[in-house]
PDB file of C-alpha atoms in Angstrom:
ATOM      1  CA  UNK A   1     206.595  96.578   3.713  1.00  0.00           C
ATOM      2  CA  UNK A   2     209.197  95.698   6.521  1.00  0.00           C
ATOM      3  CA  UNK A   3     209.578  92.468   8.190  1.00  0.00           C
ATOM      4  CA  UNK A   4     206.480  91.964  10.423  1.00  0.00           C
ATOM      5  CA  UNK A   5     205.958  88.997  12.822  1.00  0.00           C
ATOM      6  CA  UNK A   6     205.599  85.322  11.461  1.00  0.00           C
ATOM      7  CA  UNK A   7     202.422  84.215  12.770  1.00  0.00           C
ATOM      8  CA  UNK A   8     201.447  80.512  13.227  1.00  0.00           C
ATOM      9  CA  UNK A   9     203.230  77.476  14.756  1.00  0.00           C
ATOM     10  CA  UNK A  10     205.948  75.857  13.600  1.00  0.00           C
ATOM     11  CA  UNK A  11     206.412  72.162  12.645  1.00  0.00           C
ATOM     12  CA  UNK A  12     208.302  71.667  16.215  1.00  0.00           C
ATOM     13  CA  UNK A  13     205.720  73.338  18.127  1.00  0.00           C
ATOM     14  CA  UNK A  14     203.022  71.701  16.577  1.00  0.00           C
ATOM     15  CA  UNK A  15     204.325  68.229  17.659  1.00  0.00           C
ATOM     16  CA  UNK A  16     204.863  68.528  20.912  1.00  0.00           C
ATOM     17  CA  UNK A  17     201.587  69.903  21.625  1.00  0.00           C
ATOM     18  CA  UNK A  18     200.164  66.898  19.479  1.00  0.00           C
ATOM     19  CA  UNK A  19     202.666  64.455  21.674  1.00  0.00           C
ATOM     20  CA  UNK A  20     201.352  66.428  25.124  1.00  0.00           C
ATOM     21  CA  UNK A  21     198.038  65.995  23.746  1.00  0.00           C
ATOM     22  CA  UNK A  22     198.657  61.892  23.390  1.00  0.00           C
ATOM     23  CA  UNK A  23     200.620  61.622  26.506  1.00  0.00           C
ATOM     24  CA  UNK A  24     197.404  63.109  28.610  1.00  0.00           C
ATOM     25  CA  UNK A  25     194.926  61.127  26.411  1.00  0.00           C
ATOM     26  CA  UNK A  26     196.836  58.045  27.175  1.00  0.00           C
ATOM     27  CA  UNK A  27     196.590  58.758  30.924  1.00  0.00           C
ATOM     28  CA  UNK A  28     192.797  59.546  30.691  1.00  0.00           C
ATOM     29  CA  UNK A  29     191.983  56.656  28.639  1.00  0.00           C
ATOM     30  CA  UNK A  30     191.267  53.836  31.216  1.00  0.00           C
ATOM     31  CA  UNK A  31     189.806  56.355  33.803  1.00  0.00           C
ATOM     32  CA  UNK A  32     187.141  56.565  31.589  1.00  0.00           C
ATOM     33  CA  UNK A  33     186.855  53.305  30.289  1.00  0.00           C
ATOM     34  CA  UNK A  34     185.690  52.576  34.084  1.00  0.00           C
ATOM     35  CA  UNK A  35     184.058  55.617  34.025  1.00  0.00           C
ATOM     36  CA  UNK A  36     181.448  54.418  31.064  1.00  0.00           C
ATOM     37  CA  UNK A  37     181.458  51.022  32.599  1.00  0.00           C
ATOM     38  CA  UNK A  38     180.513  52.065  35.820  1.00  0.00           C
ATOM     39  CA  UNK A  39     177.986  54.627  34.088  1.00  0.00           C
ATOM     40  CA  UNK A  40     176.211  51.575  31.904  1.00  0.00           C
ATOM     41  CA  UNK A  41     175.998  49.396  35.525  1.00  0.00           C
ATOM     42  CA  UNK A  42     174.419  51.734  37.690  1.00  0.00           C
ATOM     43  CA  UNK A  43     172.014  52.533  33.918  1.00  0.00           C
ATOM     44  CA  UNK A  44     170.627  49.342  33.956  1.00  0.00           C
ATOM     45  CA  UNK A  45     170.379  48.735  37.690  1.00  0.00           C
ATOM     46  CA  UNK A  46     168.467  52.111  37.538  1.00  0.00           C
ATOM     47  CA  UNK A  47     166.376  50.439  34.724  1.00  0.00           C
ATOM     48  CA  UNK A  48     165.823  47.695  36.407  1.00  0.00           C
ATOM     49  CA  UNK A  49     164.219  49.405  39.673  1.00  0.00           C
ATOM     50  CA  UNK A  50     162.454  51.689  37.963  1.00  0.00           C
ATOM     51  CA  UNK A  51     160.353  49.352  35.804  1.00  0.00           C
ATOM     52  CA  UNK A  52     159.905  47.033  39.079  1.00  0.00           C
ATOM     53  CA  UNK A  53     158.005  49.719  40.668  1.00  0.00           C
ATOM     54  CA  UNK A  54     156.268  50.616  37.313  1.00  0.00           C
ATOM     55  CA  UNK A  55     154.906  46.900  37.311  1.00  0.00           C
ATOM     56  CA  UNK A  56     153.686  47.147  40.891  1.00  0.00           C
ATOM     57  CA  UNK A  57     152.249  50.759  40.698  1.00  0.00           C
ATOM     58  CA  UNK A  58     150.373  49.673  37.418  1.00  0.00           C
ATOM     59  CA  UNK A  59     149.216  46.616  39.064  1.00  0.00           C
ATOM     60  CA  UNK A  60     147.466  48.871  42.129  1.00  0.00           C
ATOM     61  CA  UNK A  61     146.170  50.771  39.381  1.00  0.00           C
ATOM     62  CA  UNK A  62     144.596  48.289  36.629  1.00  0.00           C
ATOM     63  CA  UNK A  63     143.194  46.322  39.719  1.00  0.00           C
ATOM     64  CA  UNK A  64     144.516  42.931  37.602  1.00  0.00           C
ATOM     65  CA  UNK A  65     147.837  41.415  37.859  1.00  0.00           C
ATOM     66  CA  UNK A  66     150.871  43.443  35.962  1.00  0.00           C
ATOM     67  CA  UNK A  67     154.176  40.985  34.780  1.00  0.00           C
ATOM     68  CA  UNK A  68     157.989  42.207  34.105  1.00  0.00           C
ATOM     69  CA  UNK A  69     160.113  39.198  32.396  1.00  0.00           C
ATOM     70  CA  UNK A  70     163.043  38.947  30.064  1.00  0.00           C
ATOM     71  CA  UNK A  71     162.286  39.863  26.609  1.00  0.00           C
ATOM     72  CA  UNK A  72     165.119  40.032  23.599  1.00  0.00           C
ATOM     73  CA  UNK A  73     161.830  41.453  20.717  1.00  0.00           C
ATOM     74  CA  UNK A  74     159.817  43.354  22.794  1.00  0.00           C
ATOM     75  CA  UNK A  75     156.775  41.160  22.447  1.00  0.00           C
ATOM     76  CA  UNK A  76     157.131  38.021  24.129  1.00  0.00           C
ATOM     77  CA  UNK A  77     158.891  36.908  27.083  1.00  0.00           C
ATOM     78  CA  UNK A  78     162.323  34.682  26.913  1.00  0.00           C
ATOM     79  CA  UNK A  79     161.890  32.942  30.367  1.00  0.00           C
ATOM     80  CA  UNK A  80     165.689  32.686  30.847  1.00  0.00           C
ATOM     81  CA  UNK A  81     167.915  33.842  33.120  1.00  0.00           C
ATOM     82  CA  UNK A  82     170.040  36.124  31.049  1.00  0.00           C
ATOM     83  CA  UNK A  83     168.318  39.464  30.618  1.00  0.00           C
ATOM     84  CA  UNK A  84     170.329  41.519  28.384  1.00  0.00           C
ATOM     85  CA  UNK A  85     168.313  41.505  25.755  1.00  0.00           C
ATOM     86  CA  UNK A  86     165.692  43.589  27.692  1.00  0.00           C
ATOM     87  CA  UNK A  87     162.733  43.078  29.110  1.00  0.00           C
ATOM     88  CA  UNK A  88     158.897  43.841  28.946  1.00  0.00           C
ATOM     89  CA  UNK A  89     155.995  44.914  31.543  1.00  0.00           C
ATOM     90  CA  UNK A  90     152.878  43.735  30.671  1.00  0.00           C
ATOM     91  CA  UNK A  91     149.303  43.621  31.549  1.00  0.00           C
ATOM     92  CA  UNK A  92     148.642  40.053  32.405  1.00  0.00           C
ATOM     93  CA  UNK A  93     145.253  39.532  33.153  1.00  0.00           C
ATOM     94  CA  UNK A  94     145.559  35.642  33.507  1.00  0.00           C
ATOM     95  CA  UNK A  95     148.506  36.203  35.466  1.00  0.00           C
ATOM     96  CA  UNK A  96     150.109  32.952  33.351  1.00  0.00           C
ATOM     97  CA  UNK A  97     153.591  35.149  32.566  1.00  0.00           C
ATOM     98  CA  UNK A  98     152.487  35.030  28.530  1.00  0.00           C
ATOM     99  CA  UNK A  99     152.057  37.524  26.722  1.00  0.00           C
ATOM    100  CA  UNK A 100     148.405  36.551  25.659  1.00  0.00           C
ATOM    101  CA  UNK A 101     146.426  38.376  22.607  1.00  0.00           C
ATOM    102  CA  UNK A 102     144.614  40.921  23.930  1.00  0.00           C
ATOM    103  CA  UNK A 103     147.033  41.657  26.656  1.00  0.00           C
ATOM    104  CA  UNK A 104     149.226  45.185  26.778  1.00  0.00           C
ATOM    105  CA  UNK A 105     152.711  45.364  26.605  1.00  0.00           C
ATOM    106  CA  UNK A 106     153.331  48.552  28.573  1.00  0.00           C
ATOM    107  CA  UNK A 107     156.940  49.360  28.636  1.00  0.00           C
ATOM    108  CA  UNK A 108     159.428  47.653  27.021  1.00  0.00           C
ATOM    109  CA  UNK A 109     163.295  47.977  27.941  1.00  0.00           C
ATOM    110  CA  UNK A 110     165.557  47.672  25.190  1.00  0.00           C
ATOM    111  CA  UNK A 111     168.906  45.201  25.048  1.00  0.00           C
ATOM    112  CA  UNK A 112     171.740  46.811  27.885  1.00  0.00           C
ATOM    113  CA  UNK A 113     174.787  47.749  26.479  1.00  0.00           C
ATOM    114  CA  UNK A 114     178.186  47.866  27.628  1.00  0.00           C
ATOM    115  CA  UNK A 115     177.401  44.625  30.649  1.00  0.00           C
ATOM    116  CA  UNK A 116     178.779  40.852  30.000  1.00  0.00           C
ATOM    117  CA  UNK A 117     175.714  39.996  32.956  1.00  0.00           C
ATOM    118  CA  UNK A 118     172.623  40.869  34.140  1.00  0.00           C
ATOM    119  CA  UNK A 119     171.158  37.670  35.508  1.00  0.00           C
ATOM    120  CA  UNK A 120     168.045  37.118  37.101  1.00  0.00           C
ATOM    121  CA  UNK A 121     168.138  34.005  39.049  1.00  0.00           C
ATOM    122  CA  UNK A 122     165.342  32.582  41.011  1.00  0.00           C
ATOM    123  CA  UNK A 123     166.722  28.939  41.449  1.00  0.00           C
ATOM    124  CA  UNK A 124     164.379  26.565  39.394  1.00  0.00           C
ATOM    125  CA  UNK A 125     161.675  29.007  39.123  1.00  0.00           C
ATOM    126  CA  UNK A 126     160.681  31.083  35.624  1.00  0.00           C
ATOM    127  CA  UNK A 127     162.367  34.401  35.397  1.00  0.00           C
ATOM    128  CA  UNK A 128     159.333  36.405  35.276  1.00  0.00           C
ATOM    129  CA  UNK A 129     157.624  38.209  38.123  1.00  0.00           C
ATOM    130  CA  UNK A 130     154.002  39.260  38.611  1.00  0.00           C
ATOM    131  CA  UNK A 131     152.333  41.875  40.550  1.00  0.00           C
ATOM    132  CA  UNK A 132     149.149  41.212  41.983  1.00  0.00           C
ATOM    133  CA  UNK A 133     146.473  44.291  42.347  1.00  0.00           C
ATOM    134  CA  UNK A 134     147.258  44.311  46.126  1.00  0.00           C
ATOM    135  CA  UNK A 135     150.747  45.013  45.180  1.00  0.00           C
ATOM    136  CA  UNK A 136     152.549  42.352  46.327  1.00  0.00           C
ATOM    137  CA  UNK A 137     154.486  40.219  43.704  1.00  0.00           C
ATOM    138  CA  UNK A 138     154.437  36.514  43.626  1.00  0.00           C
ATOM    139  CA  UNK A 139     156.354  35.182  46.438  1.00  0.00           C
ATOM    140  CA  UNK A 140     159.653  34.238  45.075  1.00  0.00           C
ATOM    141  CA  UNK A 141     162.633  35.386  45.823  1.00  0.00           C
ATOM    142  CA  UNK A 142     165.680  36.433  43.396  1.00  0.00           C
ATOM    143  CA  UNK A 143     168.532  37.902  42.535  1.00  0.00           C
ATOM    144  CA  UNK A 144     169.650  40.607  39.968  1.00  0.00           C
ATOM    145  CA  UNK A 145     173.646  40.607  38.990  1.00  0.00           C
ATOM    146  CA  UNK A 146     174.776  43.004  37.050  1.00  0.00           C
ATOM    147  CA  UNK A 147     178.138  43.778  35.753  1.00  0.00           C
ATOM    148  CA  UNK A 148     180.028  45.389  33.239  1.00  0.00           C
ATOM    149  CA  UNK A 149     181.519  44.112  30.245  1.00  0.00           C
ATOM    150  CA  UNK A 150     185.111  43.889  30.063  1.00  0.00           C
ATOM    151  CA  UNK A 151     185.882  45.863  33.238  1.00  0.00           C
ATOM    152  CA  UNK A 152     187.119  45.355  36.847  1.00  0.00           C
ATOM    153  CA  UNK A 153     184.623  43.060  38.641  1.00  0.00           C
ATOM    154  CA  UNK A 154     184.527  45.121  41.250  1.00  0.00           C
ATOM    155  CA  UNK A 155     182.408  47.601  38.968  1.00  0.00           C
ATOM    156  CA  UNK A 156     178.910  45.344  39.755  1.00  0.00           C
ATOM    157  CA  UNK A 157     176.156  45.866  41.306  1.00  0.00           C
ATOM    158  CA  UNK A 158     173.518  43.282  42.676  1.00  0.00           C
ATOM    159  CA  UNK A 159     169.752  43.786  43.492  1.00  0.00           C
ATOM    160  CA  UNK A 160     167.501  41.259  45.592  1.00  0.00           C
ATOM    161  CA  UNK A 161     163.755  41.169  45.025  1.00  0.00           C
ATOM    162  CA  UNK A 162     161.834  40.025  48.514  1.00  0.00           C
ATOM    163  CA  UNK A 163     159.391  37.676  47.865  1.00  0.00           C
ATOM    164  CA  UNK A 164     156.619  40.246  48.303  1.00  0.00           C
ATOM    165  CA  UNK A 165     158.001  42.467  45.246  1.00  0.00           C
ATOM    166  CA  UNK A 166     160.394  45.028  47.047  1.00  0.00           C
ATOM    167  CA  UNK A 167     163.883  45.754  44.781  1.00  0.00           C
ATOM    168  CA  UNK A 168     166.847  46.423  47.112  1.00  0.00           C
ATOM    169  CA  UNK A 169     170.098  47.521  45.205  1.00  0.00           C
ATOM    170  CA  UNK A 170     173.081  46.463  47.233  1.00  0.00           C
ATOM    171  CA  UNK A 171     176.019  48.663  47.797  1.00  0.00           C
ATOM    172  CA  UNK A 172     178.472  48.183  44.509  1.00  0.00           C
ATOM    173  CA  UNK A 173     180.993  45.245  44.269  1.00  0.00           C
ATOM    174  CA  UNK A 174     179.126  43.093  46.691  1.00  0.00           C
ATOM    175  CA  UNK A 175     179.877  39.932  45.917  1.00  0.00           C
ATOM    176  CA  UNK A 176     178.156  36.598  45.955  1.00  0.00           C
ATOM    177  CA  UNK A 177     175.109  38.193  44.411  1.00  0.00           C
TER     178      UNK A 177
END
């Protein structure tokens, strides 16, 4: 047997692909720390729409009024302001924004990760909303902030509910909410 070629890498080669490999994951790291932040904003905004129009479709549907409000178990509403602990849509026949026996949750929206805010402010009034079988909600207006935990504040997005139930998401980074 002659001398054949050495295959493999040496110890050399070996770190400075390793310190390449660093140098580019250093680069790449806060692109996609925005990247995910962005990604669990635009998630929960989504959420939040979605759900909204679940509430008022149901509510057409059921032919009895149809509530979305804050909800950190999954069972009962929170009536605060701070909804990132979820939220619940439920059949609610008295229309009272309980959770009454004999009433159906019908989605539930688990706690939002990755966000330091998603607020629901509707000045003195409960944060709940109700949708009445003609479809309209319940006459108050509010406002939705959302924003990402930890990251530029420009990554935020804010949505404004009309007083008749409509969910508008404005453009991202507008600010006051």
């Amino acid at each position: 047997m002659g001398m054949g070629s050495e295959r493999g890498l040496t110890l050399i080669e070996l770190m400075v692909g390793l310190s390449i490999a660093a140098i580019l994951a250093a680069i790449a790291a806060p692109s996609f720390r925005t990247l995910l932040a962005r990604r669990a904003v635009e998630s929960a905004a989504a959420d939040f729409m979605a759900d909204f129009r679940y509430a008022r479709t149901e509510a057409l549907k059921r032919g009895h009024p149809v509530s979305v409000c804050g909800s950190s178990d999954g069972l009962a509403c929170t009536h605060s302001k701070d909804w990132r602990g979820g939220w619940i849509v439920f059949a609610d026949r008295d229309a009272n924004r309980l959770v009454d026996a004999g009433e159906a949750v019908l989605r539930v929206q688990g706690a939002a990760r990755g966000l330091r805010e998603l607020l629901v402010d509707r000045g003195a009034t409960p944060s709940s909303f109700t949708f009445h079988p003609n479809g309209l909600a319940n006459g108050v207006y509010a406002s939705v902030s959302i924003k990402a935990s930890g990251a530029d504040p420009e990554i935020s997005r804010c949505a404004k509910v009309s007083g008749r139930g409509r969910v508008v998401l404005l453009p991202e980074g507008t600010t006051p909410c």
